[in-house]
């Protein structure tokens, strides 16, 4: 009799997260929990200025403080050829500044001391003489004639342009616009935000002179990429580098790049031959590590009177800060921005993108978004609403009319992506039904008569999750596949390792469920381990919602390899030929005599104790998985709001989320991902931004200025699902980790804009703080850009 | 958190604490709830040489109401004690409205009302509440005790009237002469954020007339603002739509907000005006309900 898959914690089981056993007991093992014998502590001195020449650095007072072991400056790094390091986007970044500082918070010097207090005091004792330079804080200033040149360190860099890039069909798009009845336009800014994991970045470098081996415990979402980068920067051979990423307190993309602190701690450990711990403080994390977004987008849509979209044109000016250290696939300079409008059937599209250097922190990481798709989908859904309004069409009907239809898959988007599956109209219908669309429209009209402002916002999108395939996706030339290694012990228990790295996603729980699904081994019998480059198979790590699409597929594939070998063992045990053996969950049996069977555990035992002649002993294998395509989940998010016309405060009335991420491995974890994503979406729409004043001072360097939403103001979410299995993924799953963060913000913003419909206000840039909404409503004009930092009335 | 080096003292009596402050010569700081001081030490904006932790001094955590309605709040009475107090709910509607919106629940568990008054942050809620109520701060120093009206206690941003060797040991809300009413409204971007603007209104009524009124404004000036003209305009008359609108206009005029990332100056004035109207309209409703 076949096993009950739910009972063994297989696919579809809302199995409790096994990692929570240690987390809720305070027994997690984070980098800062690790204490090595003889360990020293490193602190970083950061630049107070956004752009300044370094005239001199006097470290004598720091050296004089008892307990100080080493003071490092850019000059010292330069003497070891380590003052600059390569970024993940083929640029260079200063490890410690030599010539000048290029953003507030940049690393200028490091102190290594017996404890962190001494190191901090010694940092304050370092005297740096700066000569301030003119500051560039946004792309417009960066492009202005005569703008200060930020990257004068680079040969042949004569302006602040990082890249000019384009994609799509320019001529075809022009033709589409020539045929348009209506052209709808929109311009907006997606503000700079920060992934802001609760655990900041940090490392413990431990160089052992006796073995020449460097071990680094590090907060990284991609240990193998880091190993490759460290090998390059530190000129150490790869087999002498071990990167260990222990429990991570969140990542959200922030822990993908290589940071100067990691490199400095490594050099310090090599020089001092002692372990060196560096734990960034919260301010350091917020002002210097990979941010998200900060893109100015404008575009237009060619429309036929009947509502058909004929073409789309987009342009982006993106602010990359002082160093281009985004973590995007090499080929795509502005990430997957051109995934915009993928769920709509649009004949022609063209995108131009310009990246700019500014005097701001570097590292446009994909904050819970698959390489800039957050900006793409936000623009898409704001544009779609504006177009529907311009045409005087119902926003839901306009979407339905232009959706790629179920029977049209596979569908090639105007920008060249291949989408393969989905039921877009069905998802929209489920959402409209759940929110009570028609009733709400009536309520809204009635409320309006009494001076109350109600609004409804829709956001529908499909996004490309799970890079690669290796044809198109690489980081620093390393192709974006992933891996899994499964070792089944004699008892039928197992250990699974993958090249991914959980930072809260629950891999220890869900990977075991995939193995349970494929092999019938109860999930509780499977240990999952990740993050140690000495033991894990090579993989590209966890970000861009790629774990389930890529590493998760590898888990299924390695399980199938194990099953294939187990079949041979079963045939041997049952004394029949392999062709006569049938499989049901957890058990092989003789086709002609179903009662005669052996369990997977019997096979595991035989692999070590009773293998047939000629069969290699053991039951272990590894699978590398290079996906044929990205996965394309679909989501429909709908929010209703009420705006207070006297204060501009808007309250969320209801939120409905319909997600189609294909087959769900652990529905509870999927729902958790969606709720977390919607919370972040609400935060970005309503309160979050990191801005800079004219001098380049960062506003948003702590949690009083950079607001994280709490349970108090976050609205409730009603979740629904539609399941369209991914046609090419071994278990039919699609990515889900980022959908709600990506698609959510437009639902909230569209809802507020809908409430203000008829006032002439076309756009309010995020965050929709009450004062901005009030100002738009009362002055009847758009509110653009970041909130002002300080202006006198 | 890596503050600068400091000495930590934990006195067991007020006299001992005062002696330590005196000995500190202006470089010592009192630690009560620590919800403002500790973050400032973390940022090294504050670098006291000595911390005088008063948490081990017995008998300072009281919240009492005298027979005549006078309220006494001890130096170690936490925001959460006030929030949960049925005494406040029964006796003091303005305080009862403010207590649940102070910072966030975690801060409320540690922070104290008296500490908040001493911190004198223009965005602190309790200062405007105590101003509206005509409250008093009792200070004790080497030469004994003195009472300082809340309206005078705040000298400027982050500056209070205490001498370096004085401790604020309690706050007092005087007994009402009429039926107390009022409220506190605050606009914040998120729970726990500093106020974009906040308004405290306290009125006392007798036989349908307002006999005492106070209005304090949070976050709309260099320090907490006592909107006396607005409050005085209400006294001696019943509350009407007209008198409410007039007081709201006067309160908005009294505000001295600056434009910043929480909103423009004119927006903050609009919020002050709207909140005065909303609180006083609520007062009218509750008076009507009672009648």
mmCIF file with all atom_site columns, C-alpha atoms in Angstrom, chain A residues 43 116-117 120-121 124 281-283 644 646-649 687 689 699 702-710 712-713 769-771 774-775 787-793, chain B residues 1-5 42-44 83 100 104-105 108 187-194 196 257-267 269-271 274-275 277-278:
data_model
loop_
_atom_site.group_PDB
_atom_site.id
_atom_site.type_symbol
_atom_site.label_atom_id
_atom_site.label_alt_id
_atom_site.label_comp_id
_atom_site.label_asym_id
_atom_site.label_entity_id
_atom_site.label_seq_id
_atom_site.pdbx_PDB_ins_code
_atom_site.Cartn_x
_atom_site.Cartn_y
_atom_site.Cartn_z
_atom_site.occupancy
_atom_site.B_iso_or_equiv
_atom_site.pdbx_formal_charge
_atom_site.auth_seq_id
_atom_site.auth_comp_id
_atom_site.auth_asym_id
_atom_site.auth_atom_id
_atom_site.pdbx_PDB_model_num
ATOM 1  C CA . UNK A 1 43  ? 35.632  48.201 13.426 1.00 0.00 ? 43  UNK A CA 1
ATOM 2  C CA . UNK A 1 116 ? 34.970  45.906 19.857 1.00 0.00 ? 116 UNK A CA 1
ATOM 3  C CA . UNK A 1 117 ? 34.829  48.781 22.361 1.00 0.00 ? 117 UNK A CA 1
ATOM 4  C CA . UNK A 1 120 ? 35.418  51.692 18.178 1.00 0.00 ? 120 UNK A CA 1
ATOM 5  C CA . UNK A 1 121 ? 37.256  54.145 20.445 1.00 0.00 ? 121 UNK A CA 1
ATOM 6  C CA . UNK A 1 124 ? 37.278  57.797 16.679 1.00 0.00 ? 124 UNK A CA 1
ATOM 7  C CA . UNK A 1 281 ? 26.310  48.005 13.154 1.00 0.00 ? 281 UNK A CA 1
ATOM 8  C CA . UNK A 1 282 ? 22.826  48.877 11.933 1.00 0.00 ? 282 UNK A CA 1
ATOM 9  C CA . UNK A 1 283 ? 23.831  52.305 10.687 1.00 0.00 ? 283 UNK A CA 1
ATOM 10 C CA . UNK A 1 644 ? -8.916  61.071 4.731  1.00 0.00 ? 644 UNK A CA 1
ATOM 11 C CA . UNK A 1 646 ? -8.391  66.445 5.848  1.00 0.00 ? 646 UNK A CA 1
ATOM 12 C CA . UNK A 1 647 ? -5.089  64.741 6.641  1.00 0.00 ? 647 UNK A CA 1
ATOM 13 C CA . UNK A 1 648 ? -4.099  62.679 3.605  1.00 0.00 ? 648 UNK A CA 1
ATOM 14 C CA . UNK A 1 649 ? -3.923  59.594 5.817  1.00 0.00 ? 649 UNK A CA 1
ATOM 15 C CA . UNK A 1 687 ? 6.446   54.907 4.424  1.00 0.00 ? 687 UNK A CA 1
ATOM 16 C CA . UNK A 1 689 ? 12.669  55.719 1.601  1.00 0.00 ? 689 UNK A CA 1
ATOM 17 C CA . UNK A 1 699 ? 18.590  60.339 5.742  1.00 0.00 ? 699 UNK A CA 1
ATOM 18 C CA . UNK A 1 702 ? 18.667  54.267 11.482 1.00 0.00 ? 702 UNK A CA 1
ATOM 19 C CA . UNK A 1 703 ? 15.282  52.771 12.227 1.00 0.00 ? 703 UNK A CA 1
ATOM 20 C CA . UNK A 1 704 ? 13.792  56.072 13.356 1.00 0.00 ? 704 UNK A CA 1
ATOM 21 C CA . UNK A 1 705 ? 14.310  57.456 9.860  1.00 0.00 ? 705 UNK A CA 1
ATOM 22 C CA . UNK A 1 706 ? 14.119  54.270 7.826  1.00 0.00 ? 706 UNK A CA 1
ATOM 23 C CA . UNK A 1 707 ? 10.805  52.780 8.804  1.00 0.00 ? 707 UNK A CA 1
ATOM 24 C CA . UNK A 1 708 ? 10.128  49.082 9.007  1.00 0.00 ? 708 UNK A CA 1
ATOM 25 C CA . UNK A 1 709 ? 6.440   48.246 9.249  1.00 0.00 ? 709 UNK A CA 1
ATOM 26 C CA . UNK A 1 710 ? 5.185   46.637 12.427 1.00 0.00 ? 710 UNK A CA 1
ATOM 27 C CA . UNK A 1 712 ? 0.353   47.558 14.347 1.00 0.00 ? 712 UNK A CA 1
ATOM 28 C CA . UNK A 1 713 ? -0.073  49.295 11.022 1.00 0.00 ? 713 UNK A CA 1
ATOM 29 C CA . UNK A 1 769 ? 3.127   59.604 3.083  1.00 0.00 ? 769 UNK A CA 1
ATOM 30 C CA . UNK A 1 770 ? 0.028   61.448 4.283  1.00 0.00 ? 770 UNK A CA 1
ATOM 31 C CA . UNK A 1 771 ? 1.500   64.896 3.624  1.00 0.00 ? 771 UNK A CA 1
ATOM 32 C CA . UNK A 1 774 ? -2.802  65.738 1.152  1.00 0.00 ? 774 UNK A CA 1
ATOM 33 C CA . UNK A 1 775 ? -0.702  68.086 -0.945 1.00 0.00 ? 775 UNK A CA 1
ATOM 34 C CA . UNK A 1 787 ? 10.282  63.617 0.137  1.00 0.00 ? 787 UNK A CA 1
ATOM 35 C CA . UNK A 1 788 ? 12.259  66.811 0.753  1.00 0.00 ? 788 UNK A CA 1
ATOM 36 C CA . UNK A 1 789 ? 14.825  66.492 3.483  1.00 0.00 ? 789 UNK A CA 1
ATOM 37 C CA . UNK A 1 790 ? 14.767  69.995 4.848  1.00 0.00 ? 790 UNK A CA 1
ATOM 38 C CA . UNK A 1 791 ? 13.284  73.089 3.279  1.00 0.00 ? 791 UNK A CA 1
ATOM 39 C CA . UNK A 1 792 ? 12.404  76.255 5.119  1.00 0.00 ? 792 UNK A CA 1
ATOM 40 C CA . UNK A 1 793 ? 8.983   77.704 4.447  1.00 0.00 ? 793 UNK A CA 1
ATOM 41 C CA . UNK B 2 1   ? 26.079  48.867 20.950 1.00 0.00 ? 1   UNK B CA 1
ATOM 42 C CA . UNK B 2 2   ? 29.418  50.437 21.748 1.00 0.00 ? 2   UNK B CA 1
ATOM 43 C CA . UNK B 2 3   ? 28.979  53.599 23.830 1.00 0.00 ? 3   UNK B CA 1
ATOM 44 C CA . UNK B 2 4   ? 31.916  55.532 25.204 1.00 0.00 ? 4   UNK B CA 1
ATOM 45 C CA . UNK B 2 5   ? 33.269  54.383 28.569 1.00 0.00 ? 5   UNK B CA 1
ATOM 46 C CA . UNK B 2 42  ? 24.626  54.138 21.182 1.00 0.00 ? 42  UNK B CA 1
ATOM 47 C CA . UNK B 2 43  ? 25.045  56.895 18.593 1.00 0.00 ? 43  UNK B CA 1
ATOM 48 C CA . UNK B 2 44  ? 27.614  58.546 20.912 1.00 0.00 ? 44  UNK B CA 1
ATOM 49 C CA . UNK B 2 83  ? -1.689  52.718 29.660 1.00 0.00 ? 83  UNK B CA 1
ATOM 50 C CA . UNK B 2 100 ? -1.594  54.000 24.414 1.00 0.00 ? 100 UNK B CA 1
ATOM 51 C CA . UNK B 2 104 ? 5.493   51.467 20.693 1.00 0.00 ? 104 UNK B CA 1
ATOM 52 C CA . UNK B 2 105 ? 4.577   48.704 23.157 1.00 0.00 ? 105 UNK B CA 1
ATOM 53 C CA . UNK B 2 108 ? 6.168   51.670 26.809 1.00 0.00 ? 108 UNK B CA 1
ATOM 54 C CA . UNK B 2 187 ? -0.062  61.726 13.366 1.00 0.00 ? 187 UNK B CA 1
ATOM 55 C CA . UNK B 2 188 ? 2.840   59.373 12.905 1.00 0.00 ? 188 UNK B CA 1
ATOM 56 C CA . UNK B 2 189 ? 4.123   57.597 9.844  1.00 0.00 ? 189 UNK B CA 1
ATOM 57 C CA . UNK B 2 190 ? 4.286   54.336 11.730 1.00 0.00 ? 190 UNK B CA 1
ATOM 58 C CA . UNK B 2 191 ? 3.719   53.163 15.284 1.00 0.00 ? 191 UNK B CA 1
ATOM 59 C CA . UNK B 2 192 ? 6.800   54.211 17.233 1.00 0.00 ? 192 UNK B CA 1
ATOM 60 C CA . UNK B 2 193 ? 7.711   57.022 14.852 1.00 0.00 ? 193 UNK B CA 1
ATOM 61 C CA . UNK B 2 194 ? 8.165   60.523 16.218 1.00 0.00 ? 194 UNK B CA 1
ATOM 62 C CA . UNK B 2 196 ? 4.596   64.557 12.529 1.00 0.00 ? 196 UNK B CA 1
ATOM 63 C CA . UNK B 2 257 ? 6.566   73.890 12.418 1.00 0.00 ? 257 UNK B CA 1
ATOM 64 C CA . UNK B 2 258 ? 9.438   73.410 10.021 1.00 0.00 ? 258 UNK B CA 1
ATOM 65 C CA . UNK B 2 259 ? 9.170   71.667 6.698  1.00 0.00 ? 259 UNK B CA 1
ATOM 66 C CA . UNK B 2 260 ? 10.981  68.359 6.705  1.00 0.00 ? 260 UNK B CA 1
ATOM 67 C CA . UNK B 2 261 ? 10.569  64.820 5.464  1.00 0.00 ? 261 UNK B CA 1
ATOM 68 C CA . UNK B 2 262 ? 7.511   64.403 7.677  1.00 0.00 ? 262 UNK B CA 1
ATOM 69 C CA . UNK B 2 263 ? 5.664   67.156 5.858  1.00 0.00 ? 263 UNK B CA 1
ATOM 70 C CA . UNK B 2 264 ? 5.590   70.834 5.044  1.00 0.00 ? 264 UNK B CA 1
ATOM 71 C CA . UNK B 2 265 ? 5.034   73.505 7.674  1.00 0.00 ? 265 UNK B CA 1
ATOM 72 C CA . UNK B 2 266 ? 1.619   74.320 6.250  1.00 0.00 ? 266 UNK B CA 1
ATOM 73 C CA . UNK B 2 267 ? 0.658   70.648 6.279  1.00 0.00 ? 267 UNK B CA 1
ATOM 74 C CA . UNK B 2 269 ? -0.519  73.408 10.746 1.00 0.00 ? 269 UNK B CA 1
ATOM 75 C CA . UNK B 2 270 ? -3.408  71.767 8.912  1.00 0.00 ? 270 UNK B CA 1
ATOM 76 C CA . UNK B 2 271 ? -2.968  68.672 11.064 1.00 0.00 ? 271 UNK B CA 1
ATOM 77 C CA . UNK B 2 274 ? -7.859  69.253 12.192 1.00 0.00 ? 274 UNK B CA 1
ATOM 78 C CA . UNK B 2 275 ? -6.893  67.527 15.436 1.00 0.00 ? 275 UNK B CA 1
ATOM 79 C CA . UNK B 2 277 ? -11.441 70.240 15.871 1.00 0.00 ? 277 UNK B CA 1
ATOM 80 C CA . UNK B 2 278 ? -11.630 66.458 16.131 1.00 0.00 ? 278 UNK B CA 1
#
